[in-house]
Coordinates of C-alpha atoms and ligand atoms in Angstrom, one line a residue:
M1 CA 6.6 114.9 -54.4
S2 CA 8.6 117.3 -56.5
E3 CA 7.9 118.6 -60.0
R4 CA 10.5 119.8 -62.5
T5 CA 10.6 122.8 -64.9
G6 CA 13.3 124.8 -66.8
C7 CA 12.7 128.1 -65.0
V8 CA 10.6 129.1 -62.0
V9 CA 9.6 132.7 -62.0
V10 CA 8.5 134.0 -58.6
G11 CA 6.0 136.8 -58.9
G12 CA 3.5 137.8 -61.6
G13 CA 4.2 141.6 -61.7
P14 CA 5.5 143.3 -64.8
A15 CA 8.9 141.7 -64.6
G16 CA 7.7 138.2 -64.0
M17 CA 5.0 138.2 -66.7
V18 CA 7.3 139.6 -69.4
L19 CA 10.1 137.2 -68.5
G20 CA 7.7 134.3 -68.5
L21 CA 6.2 135.2 -71.9
L22 CA 9.6 135.7 -73.5
L23 CA 11.2 132.5 -72.2
A24 CA 8.1 130.5 -73.3
R25 CA 8.4 132.0 -76.8
A26 CA 12.1 130.8 -76.7
G27 CA 10.7 127.3 -76.0
V28 CA 11.9 127.2 -72.4
E29 CA 9.6 125.4 -69.9
V30 CA 8.6 128.2 -67.6
T31 CA 6.4 128.3 -64.5
V32 CA 5.3 131.7 -63.1
L33 CA 4.1 131.6 -59.5
E34 CA 1.8 134.5 -58.3
K35 CA 0.6 134.6 -54.7
H36 CA -2.6 136.5 -55.4
A37 CA -5.8 135.1 -57.1
D38 CA -5.8 137.9 -59.6
F39 CA -3.9 141.0 -60.7
L40 CA -6.5 143.4 -59.3
R41 CA -4.5 145.4 -56.8
D42 CA -5.1 149.1 -56.6
F43 CA -2.5 151.9 -56.7
R44 CA 0.3 150.0 -58.5
G45 CA 2.3 151.6 -61.1
D46 CA 0.1 152.3 -64.1
T47 CA 2.5 154.0 -66.6
V48 CA 3.5 152.3 -69.8
H49 CA 6.3 154.3 -71.3
P50 CA 7.2 154.7 -75.0
S51 CA 10.0 152.1 -74.7
T52 CA 7.5 149.5 -73.3
L53 CA 4.9 150.4 -75.9
Q54 CA 7.5 149.8 -78.6
L55 CA 8.4 146.4 -77.0
L56 CA 4.7 145.4 -77.0
D57 CA 4.6 146.2 -80.6
E58 CA 7.6 144.1 -81.3
L59 CA 6.0 141.2 -79.5
G60 CA 3.0 141.6 -81.7
L61 CA 0.7 142.8 -78.9
A62 CA 0.1 146.4 -79.9
D63 CA -3.3 145.7 -81.2
R64 CA -4.4 144.0 -78.0
F65 CA -2.9 146.8 -76.0
A66 CA -4.8 149.4 -78.1
E67 CA -8.1 147.8 -76.9
L68 CA -7.3 148.4 -73.2
P69 CA -8.8 151.5 -71.5
Y70 CA -5.8 153.7 -71.5
T71 CA -5.3 157.4 -71.5
R72 CA -2.3 159.2 -73.1
V73 CA -0.1 161.5 -71.3
E74 CA 2.0 163.6 -73.7
E75 CA 3.7 166.1 -71.4
V76 CA 4.6 166.8 -67.8
A77 CA 3.9 170.4 -66.9
F78 CA 4.6 172.3 -63.8
P79 CA 2.0 175.1 -62.9
I80 CA 3.9 178.4 -62.2
G81 CA 1.0 180.6 -61.1
D82 CA -1.5 182.8 -63.0
D83 CA -2.7 179.8 -64.9
R84 CA 0.7 179.5 -66.6
Q85 CA 2.7 176.3 -66.8
I86 CA 6.1 175.1 -67.9
V87 CA 6.4 171.9 -69.8
V88 CA 9.3 170.0 -68.2
A89 CA 9.0 166.8 -70.2
D90 CA 7.4 166.8 -73.7
F91 CA 7.1 163.3 -75.0
R92 CA 5.8 164.5 -78.3
R93 CA 9.3 165.7 -79.1
L94 CA 10.6 162.1 -79.0
R95 CA 11.4 160.4 -82.3
V96 CA 9.9 157.1 -81.3
P97 CA 6.9 155.2 -82.6
Y98 CA 4.9 155.9 -79.4
P99 CA 5.6 159.5 -78.3
Y100 CA 3.5 159.3 -75.1
V101 CA 3.0 157.5 -71.8
A102 CA -0.1 155.3 -71.8
M103 CA -1.8 155.3 -68.4
V104 CA -3.3 151.8 -68.1
P105 CA -4.5 149.9 -65.1
Q106 CA -1.6 147.5 -64.4
W107 CA -3.9 144.6 -64.0
D108 CA -5.1 145.0 -67.6
L109 CA -1.5 144.9 -68.8
L110 CA -0.7 141.9 -66.7
N111 CA -3.8 140.1 -67.9
L112 CA -2.8 140.8 -71.6
L113 CA 0.7 139.4 -70.9
A114 CA -0.8 136.3 -69.1
D115 CA -3.1 135.7 -72.1
A116 CA -0.2 135.9 -74.6
G117 CA 1.8 133.6 -72.3
R118 CA -0.9 131.0 -72.3
E119 CA -0.8 130.7 -76.0
E120 CA 2.7 129.2 -75.6
P121 CA 2.8 125.5 -74.9
T122 CA 5.7 125.7 -72.5
F123 CA 4.2 128.6 -70.4
S124 CA 2.5 127.8 -67.1
L125 CA 1.0 130.5 -64.7
R126 CA -0.1 129.4 -61.3
M127 CA -2.1 131.9 -59.4
R128 CA -2.8 131.6 -55.6
T129 CA 0.6 130.0 -55.3
E130 CA 3.1 131.6 -53.0
M131 CA 6.7 130.7 -52.9
T132 CA 7.6 130.1 -49.3
E133 CA 11.2 128.8 -49.5
L134 CA 14.1 128.4 -51.8
V135 CA 15.3 124.9 -52.2
Q136 CA 19.1 125.2 -51.7
E137 CA 21.4 122.2 -51.9
G138 CA 25.2 122.1 -52.2
G139 CA 25.5 125.9 -52.3
R140 CA 23.1 126.2 -55.2
V141 CA 19.4 127.2 -55.5
R142 CA 17.7 124.1 -57.0
G143 CA 14.0 125.3 -57.0
V144 CA 11.3 126.5 -54.7
R145 CA 8.7 125.3 -52.2
Y146 CA 5.3 126.8 -52.4
R147 CA 1.9 127.0 -50.6
T148 CA -1.4 127.4 -52.4
E149 CA -4.4 129.3 -51.1
D150 CA -6.3 126.2 -50.1
G151 CA -3.4 125.0 -47.9
G152 CA -1.6 122.7 -50.4
T153 CA 2.2 122.6 -50.5
G154 CA 4.7 121.4 -53.0
E155 CA 8.2 121.7 -54.5
I156 CA 9.3 122.7 -58.0
R157 CA 12.9 122.0 -59.1
A158 CA 14.3 124.0 -61.9
D159 CA 17.6 125.0 -63.7
L160 CA 16.9 128.5 -62.7
V161 CA 14.7 130.5 -60.2
V162 CA 14.2 134.1 -61.1
A163 CA 12.9 136.4 -58.2
C164 CA 10.4 138.9 -59.6
D165 CA 8.6 139.1 -56.2
G166 CA 9.0 142.8 -55.8
R167 CA 10.5 145.2 -53.2
W168 CA 9.9 142.9 -50.2
S169 CA 11.3 139.9 -52.1
T170 CA 11.3 136.7 -50.0
A171 CA 13.7 135.0 -52.4
R172 CA 16.4 137.7 -52.2
R173 CA 16.2 137.7 -48.4
Q174 CA 16.4 133.9 -48.2
A175 CA 19.4 133.9 -50.6
G176 CA 21.2 136.3 -48.3
L177 CA 21.8 138.9 -51.1
R178 CA 22.8 142.2 -49.6
S179 CA 21.5 145.6 -50.7
T180 CA 22.6 149.1 -50.6
D181 CA 19.7 151.2 -49.0
F182 CA 19.6 154.9 -50.0
P183 CA 18.1 157.4 -47.6
V184 CA 14.7 158.6 -48.8
P185 CA 13.1 161.7 -47.2
I186 CA 9.6 161.1 -48.6
D187 CA 6.5 158.8 -48.4
A188 CA 3.6 158.7 -50.8
W189 CA -0.1 158.5 -50.2
W190 CA -2.5 157.3 -53.0
F191 CA -6.2 158.0 -53.5
R192 CA -8.7 158.5 -56.2
L193 CA -11.1 161.3 -57.0
P194 CA -13.9 161.3 -59.6
R195 CA -12.9 162.4 -63.1
E196 CA -15.0 165.0 -65.0
P197 CA -15.4 165.3 -68.7
D198 CA -13.5 168.5 -69.1
D199 CA -10.4 167.4 -67.0
E200 CA -7.4 167.8 -69.2
P201 CA -6.3 164.3 -70.1
A202 CA -3.0 164.7 -71.9
T203 CA -0.9 166.4 -69.2
L204 CA 0.6 164.9 -66.0
R205 CA 0.5 167.8 -63.7
P206 CA 2.5 167.9 -60.5
R207 CA 1.0 170.4 -58.0
A208 CA 3.0 172.2 -55.2
G209 CA 1.9 174.3 -52.3
P210 CA 3.6 175.3 -49.0
G211 CA 4.6 171.9 -47.4
R212 CA 2.7 169.9 -50.0
F213 CA 3.2 168.2 -53.3
A214 CA 1.0 166.0 -55.4
V215 CA 0.8 164.5 -58.9
V216 CA -2.6 164.1 -60.6
I217 CA -2.6 161.1 -62.9
P218 CA -5.5 161.1 -65.4
R219 CA -7.1 157.7 -65.6
D220 CA -9.9 156.3 -67.8
R221 CA -12.7 157.1 -65.4
Y222 CA -11.1 158.7 -62.4
L223 CA -8.1 160.8 -61.2
Q224 CA -5.4 158.9 -59.3
I225 CA -3.6 161.2 -57.0
A226 CA -0.1 160.6 -55.6
Y227 CA 0.3 162.8 -52.5
I228 CA 3.8 163.3 -51.3
G229 CA 4.8 164.1 -47.7
R230 CA 7.8 163.7 -45.3
K231 CA 8.8 160.2 -44.5
G232 CA 7.4 158.7 -41.2
T233 CA 4.4 161.1 -41.0
D234 CA 1.7 158.6 -41.8
P235 CA 0.6 158.1 -38.2
Q236 CA 0.2 161.9 -37.7
M237 CA -1.7 162.2 -41.0
R238 CA -4.1 159.5 -40.0
A239 CA -4.5 161.0 -36.5
R240 CA -5.5 164.4 -37.9
G241 CA -8.3 162.7 -39.7
V242 CA -10.0 162.7 -43.1
E243 CA -11.5 166.3 -42.8
R244 CA -8.1 167.9 -42.3
F245 CA -6.7 165.7 -45.2
R246 CA -9.5 166.8 -47.5
A247 CA -8.9 170.5 -46.6
D248 CA -5.1 170.0 -47.4
V249 CA -6.0 168.5 -50.8
A250 CA -8.5 171.2 -51.6
A251 CA -5.9 173.9 -50.7
L252 CA -3.3 172.3 -52.9
M253 CA -5.7 171.6 -55.8
P254 CA -8.7 174.1 -55.6
E255 CA -10.1 172.8 -58.8
L256 CA -10.7 169.5 -57.1
A257 CA -12.1 170.9 -53.9
G258 CA -15.7 170.0 -54.9
R259 CA -14.7 166.3 -55.2
V260 CA -12.7 165.7 -52.0
D261 CA -15.9 164.7 -50.0
T262 CA -15.7 161.4 -52.0
L263 CA -12.9 160.4 -49.6
A264 CA -15.0 158.8 -46.9
S265 CA -12.3 158.1 -44.4
M266 CA -8.5 157.8 -44.2
D267 CA -9.0 154.1 -45.2
D268 CA -9.4 155.6 -48.8
V269 CA -5.9 156.9 -48.6
K270 CA -3.2 154.3 -49.0
H271 CA 0.3 154.8 -47.6
L272 CA 3.4 153.8 -49.6
D273 CA 6.6 153.5 -47.7
V274 CA 8.9 154.8 -50.4
R275 CA 12.2 153.0 -50.6
V276 CA 15.2 153.1 -52.9
D277 CA 17.7 150.3 -52.7
R278 CA 19.8 148.1 -54.9
L279 CA 21.3 144.7 -54.6
R280 CA 25.0 144.6 -54.8
R281 CA 24.9 141.3 -56.6
W282 CA 21.7 140.4 -58.4
H283 CA 22.4 136.6 -58.4
A284 CA 23.4 133.6 -56.4
D285 CA 24.1 130.2 -58.1
G286 CA 20.7 129.1 -59.5
L287 CA 18.9 132.4 -58.7
L288 CA 18.6 135.8 -60.3
C289 CA 16.7 138.8 -59.0
I290 CA 15.3 141.4 -61.4
G291 CA 12.8 144.3 -61.2
D292 CA 12.0 145.7 -57.8
A293 CA 13.4 142.5 -56.3
A294 CA 16.8 143.8 -57.4
H295 CA 16.2 147.5 -57.1
S296 CA 13.3 149.2 -55.3
M297 CA 12.4 152.4 -57.1
S298 CA 10.8 155.7 -55.9
P299 CA 7.5 156.5 -57.6
V300 CA 9.2 159.7 -58.7
G301 CA 9.2 159.7 -62.5
G302 CA 7.0 156.6 -62.6
V303 CA 9.6 154.5 -64.1
G304 CA 9.5 151.3 -61.9
I305 CA 7.4 149.2 -64.3
N306 CA 9.4 150.1 -67.3
L307 CA 12.8 149.3 -65.7
A308 CA 11.3 146.0 -64.5
V309 CA 10.2 145.1 -68.0
Q310 CA 13.6 146.1 -69.4
D311 CA 15.3 143.8 -66.9
A312 CA 13.0 141.0 -68.0
V313 CA 13.8 141.5 -71.6
A314 CA 17.6 141.6 -70.9
A315 CA 17.3 138.5 -68.8
A316 CA 15.4 136.6 -71.5
T317 CA 17.7 137.7 -74.2
L318 CA 20.8 136.6 -72.2
L319 CA 19.5 133.4 -70.6
A320 CA 17.1 131.8 -73.1
G321 CA 20.1 130.0 -74.8
P322 CA 21.7 128.7 -71.6
L323 CA 18.3 127.7 -70.3
R324 CA 17.5 125.7 -73.5
R325 CA 20.9 124.0 -73.2
G326 CA 20.4 123.4 -69.4
T327 CA 23.6 125.1 -68.6
V328 CA 23.0 128.4 -66.7
T329 CA 26.1 129.5 -65.0
P330 CA 26.7 132.3 -62.4
K331 CA 28.6 134.1 -65.2
D332 CA 25.5 134.1 -67.3
L333 CA 23.4 135.5 -64.4
A334 CA 26.0 138.2 -63.6
A335 CA 25.8 139.4 -67.3
V336 CA 22.2 140.5 -66.6
R337 CA 23.2 142.9 -63.9
T338 CA 26.2 144.1 -66.0
R339 CA 23.8 145.0 -68.8
R340 CA 21.2 146.7 -66.6
I341 CA 23.2 148.4 -63.9
L342 CA 24.0 151.7 -65.6
A343 CA 20.4 152.4 -66.6
T344 CA 19.2 151.3 -63.1
A345 CA 21.8 153.3 -61.1
A346 CA 21.2 156.4 -63.3
V347 CA 17.5 156.4 -62.7
Q348 CA 17.9 155.9 -59.0
T349 CA 20.4 158.7 -58.8
V350 CA 18.1 161.1 -60.7
Q351 CA 15.3 160.1 -58.4
R352 CA 17.3 160.8 -55.3
L353 CA 18.4 164.2 -56.8
M354 CA 14.8 165.0 -57.4
H355 CA 13.9 164.0 -53.9
R356 CA 16.5 166.4 -52.5
G357 CA 16.5 169.2 -55.1
L358 CA 12.7 169.4 -55.9
V359 CA 10.4 167.5 -53.5
V360 CA 12.0 168.3 -50.2
P361 CA 12.4 172.1 -50.7
I362 CA 8.7 172.1 -51.6
L363 CA 7.7 170.0 -48.6
E364 CA 9.7 172.4 -46.4
G365 CA 7.9 175.5 -48.0
R366 CA 11.2 176.8 -49.4
R367 CA 10.1 176.6 -53.0
M368 CA 6.9 175.9 -55.1
S369 CA 8.4 174.7 -58.3
P370 CA 11.6 173.4 -59.9
P371 CA 14.7 175.5 -59.3
T372 CA 14.4 178.9 -61.1
P373 CA 17.4 178.4 -63.4
V374 CA 15.9 175.2 -64.7
L375 CA 12.6 176.9 -65.4
A376 CA 14.4 179.8 -67.1
V377 CA 16.4 177.5 -69.4
L378 CA 13.2 175.5 -70.3
R379 CA 11.3 178.7 -71.0
R380 CA 14.1 179.9 -73.3
V381 CA 14.8 176.6 -75.0
P382 CA 11.6 174.5 -74.8
Q383 CA 13.2 171.9 -77.0
L384 CA 15.2 170.9 -74.0
S385 CA 12.0 169.3 -72.5
S386 CA 12.8 166.4 -74.7
V387 CA 15.7 165.5 -72.5
P388 CA 13.7 164.6 -69.4
A389 CA 11.1 163.1 -71.7
Y390 CA 13.8 160.8 -73.2
L391 CA 15.2 159.8 -69.7
I392 CA 11.7 159.0 -68.5
G393 CA 10.1 157.5 -71.5
V394 CA 13.0 155.6 -73.1
G395 CA 15.9 155.5 -70.6
L396 CA 19.6 154.9 -71.0
R397 CA 19.6 151.4 -72.4
P398 CA 16.2 150.6 -74.0
E399 CA 15.9 146.9 -74.6
H400 CA 14.2 145.3 -77.7
A401 CA 12.5 142.0 -78.1
P402 CA 14.9 139.3 -79.1
D403 CA 14.2 137.7 -82.4
F404 CA 12.8 134.5 -80.9
A405 CA 10.0 136.5 -79.2
R406 CA 9.0 138.7 -82.1
R407 CA 5.6 138.3 -83.6
T408 CA 3.6 140.5 -86.0
G409 CA 0.2 141.8 -84.9
S410 CA -2.9 141.5 -87.0
A411 CA -2.9 145.0 -88.4
A412 CA -1.5 145.9 -91.8
P413 CA 2.3 145.5 -91.7
T414 CA 2.9 148.6 -93.7
E415 CA 1.1 150.9 -91.3
R416 CA 3.2 152.7 -88.6
P417 CA 2.5 151.2 -85.2
A418 CA 1.4 154.5 -83.6
A419 CA -1.0 155.2 -86.5
R420 CA -2.3 151.7 -85.9
I421 CA -3.1 152.4 -82.3
R422 CA -4.8 155.6 -83.1
R423 CA -6.9 153.9 -85.7
L424 CA -8.0 151.2 -83.3
R425 CA -8.9 153.8 -80.7
T426 CA -11.4 155.5 -83.0
H427 CA -13.4 152.3 -83.5
Ligands
FAD1 C1 1.7 152.6 -55.0 C2 2.7 152.4 -56.1 C3 2.7 153.3 -57.2 C4 3.6 153.1 -58.2 N1 3.5 153.9 -59.3 C5 4.3 153.7 -60.4 C6 4.0 154.3 -61.6 O1 3.1 155.1 -61.8 N2 4.8 154.0 -62.7 C7 5.8 153.0 -62.5 O2 6.4 152.7 -63.5 N3 6.1 152.4 -61.4 C8 5.3 152.7 -60.3 N4 5.6 152.1 -59.1 C9 6.6 151.1 -59.0 C10 6.2 149.8 -59.8 O3 4.9 149.4 -59.5 C11 7.2 148.8 -59.6 O4 8.5 149.3 -59.8 C12 6.9 147.6 -60.6 O5 5.7 147.1 -60.4 C13 8.0 146.5 -60.3 O6 7.6 145.4 -61.0 P1 8.1 144.0 -60.5 O7 7.5 143.0 -61.4 O8 9.5 144.0 -60.3 O9 7.4 143.9 -59.0 P2 5.9 143.9 -58.6 O10 5.1 144.7 -59.4 O11 6.0 144.3 -57.1 O12 5.4 142.5 -58.6 C14 5.7 141.5 -57.7 C15 4.7 140.4 -57.7 O13 5.2 139.2 -57.0 C16 4.1 138.7 -56.2 N5 4.8 138.0 -55.2 C17 5.4 138.6 -54.1 N6 5.9 137.7 -53.3 C18 5.5 136.5 -53.8 C19 5.8 135.1 -53.4 N7 6.4 134.8 -52.3 N8 5.2 134.1 -54.2 C20 4.6 134.4 -55.3 N9 4.3 135.7 -55.7 C21 4.8 136.7 -55.0 C22 3.3 140.0 -55.9 O14 2.0 139.6 -55.6 C23 3.4 140.7 -57.2 O15 2.3 140.4 -58.1 C24 4.6 152.2 -58.1 C25 4.7 151.4 -57.0 C26 3.8 151.5 -56.0 C27 3.9 150.6 -54.8

């Protein structure tokens, strides 16, 4: 037996949860399918950038966000030896309500969005429900078939299916949408180490040594480390064993040497096959892809979540009306890509330039830091660190909540949002 809804959203990641919430606030019947039982997956993107913080505020969710266990990152600084560092991105210089990146476990953010969604009568979130197949009839996507964890199956028909199922998207593959795949020379490995009280919390600090590169991300109770190496070297790294890996980490970050024993085996080190690709067309008739399903991002710059969220806001803004009228056309769907393509392509281009110009020279031992002319300019004109901060934190086309989705939070309306968050954190 088949059910019916206005919009099926496949995948409850950042793109899917924001889209589901916004469409529900527009009064559209929306069903979000998420294959996992919960949002508790480790080593997902955890950065919530100034543009997303502002969006949460516009949605009336700033107060709830402020209660999550987050840490603030106010700058990205590159160590240049002798205990000196150069700030390459200074978020404090941005004239935005939230001039910092909030590091928050992604599952907390997704739970917050799910709770807000459940307050809307037209919102439905089905966990443990995996989309297995697109229903395609007469050259149009008409809905999805799904399987539940307990073996049940079913079909939901809808005016529109939005694929938010991430970089291995089943929906985009089944629809035959073609992508441009960009060569990527790096992979990433993720692990955590204990955090100590005097670890500096406000700075995201990339570390470079001969043939090695890592970024230490301060989290509420631990340090999350992204360790970057050459693509395809995961089998060798695992064959060398955990002791050699610990020694590599200790050599790169001597201040953490006393903590590397907490890595019990290479099972504690998760491999990420880094990909950068982009669909040429983001839609088929009745289907739209957004977020990583439309464009896989490199972890460099930590912007994947925020782009996924921005796609969702653009999609909700452009499609809520057609969905309410039940008349979503391919032209409406194409408009989402048109609106988002510049910001997406620009970020992917910068990521690829950083792979080539920054990360690979470090991995090949040719350099230990960003190119000298860049450092010299930043040293002389520190205000320029606001440029990378803007590109990372806000991006080329920041999206704002459409009127139908805006709500006010419970705090005093005259108070500035950032001040409100600070106040709540002190309680
Ligand atoms: C290890 C790692 C670290 C990263 N670090 C950062 C970072 O620090 N900052 C940052 O901004 N970005 C980071 N990224 C990228 C970021 O996580 C993604 O760009 C972002 O999550 C994309 O959001 P999304 O909603 O498009 O897709 P996803 O977050 O991938 O969500 C897809 C969802 O769909 C579900 N799903 C998949 N298939 C199906 C199906 N058939 N049926 C139902 N559900 C399905 C999945 O379970 C998942 O919940 C990182 C990525 C990885 C892998």
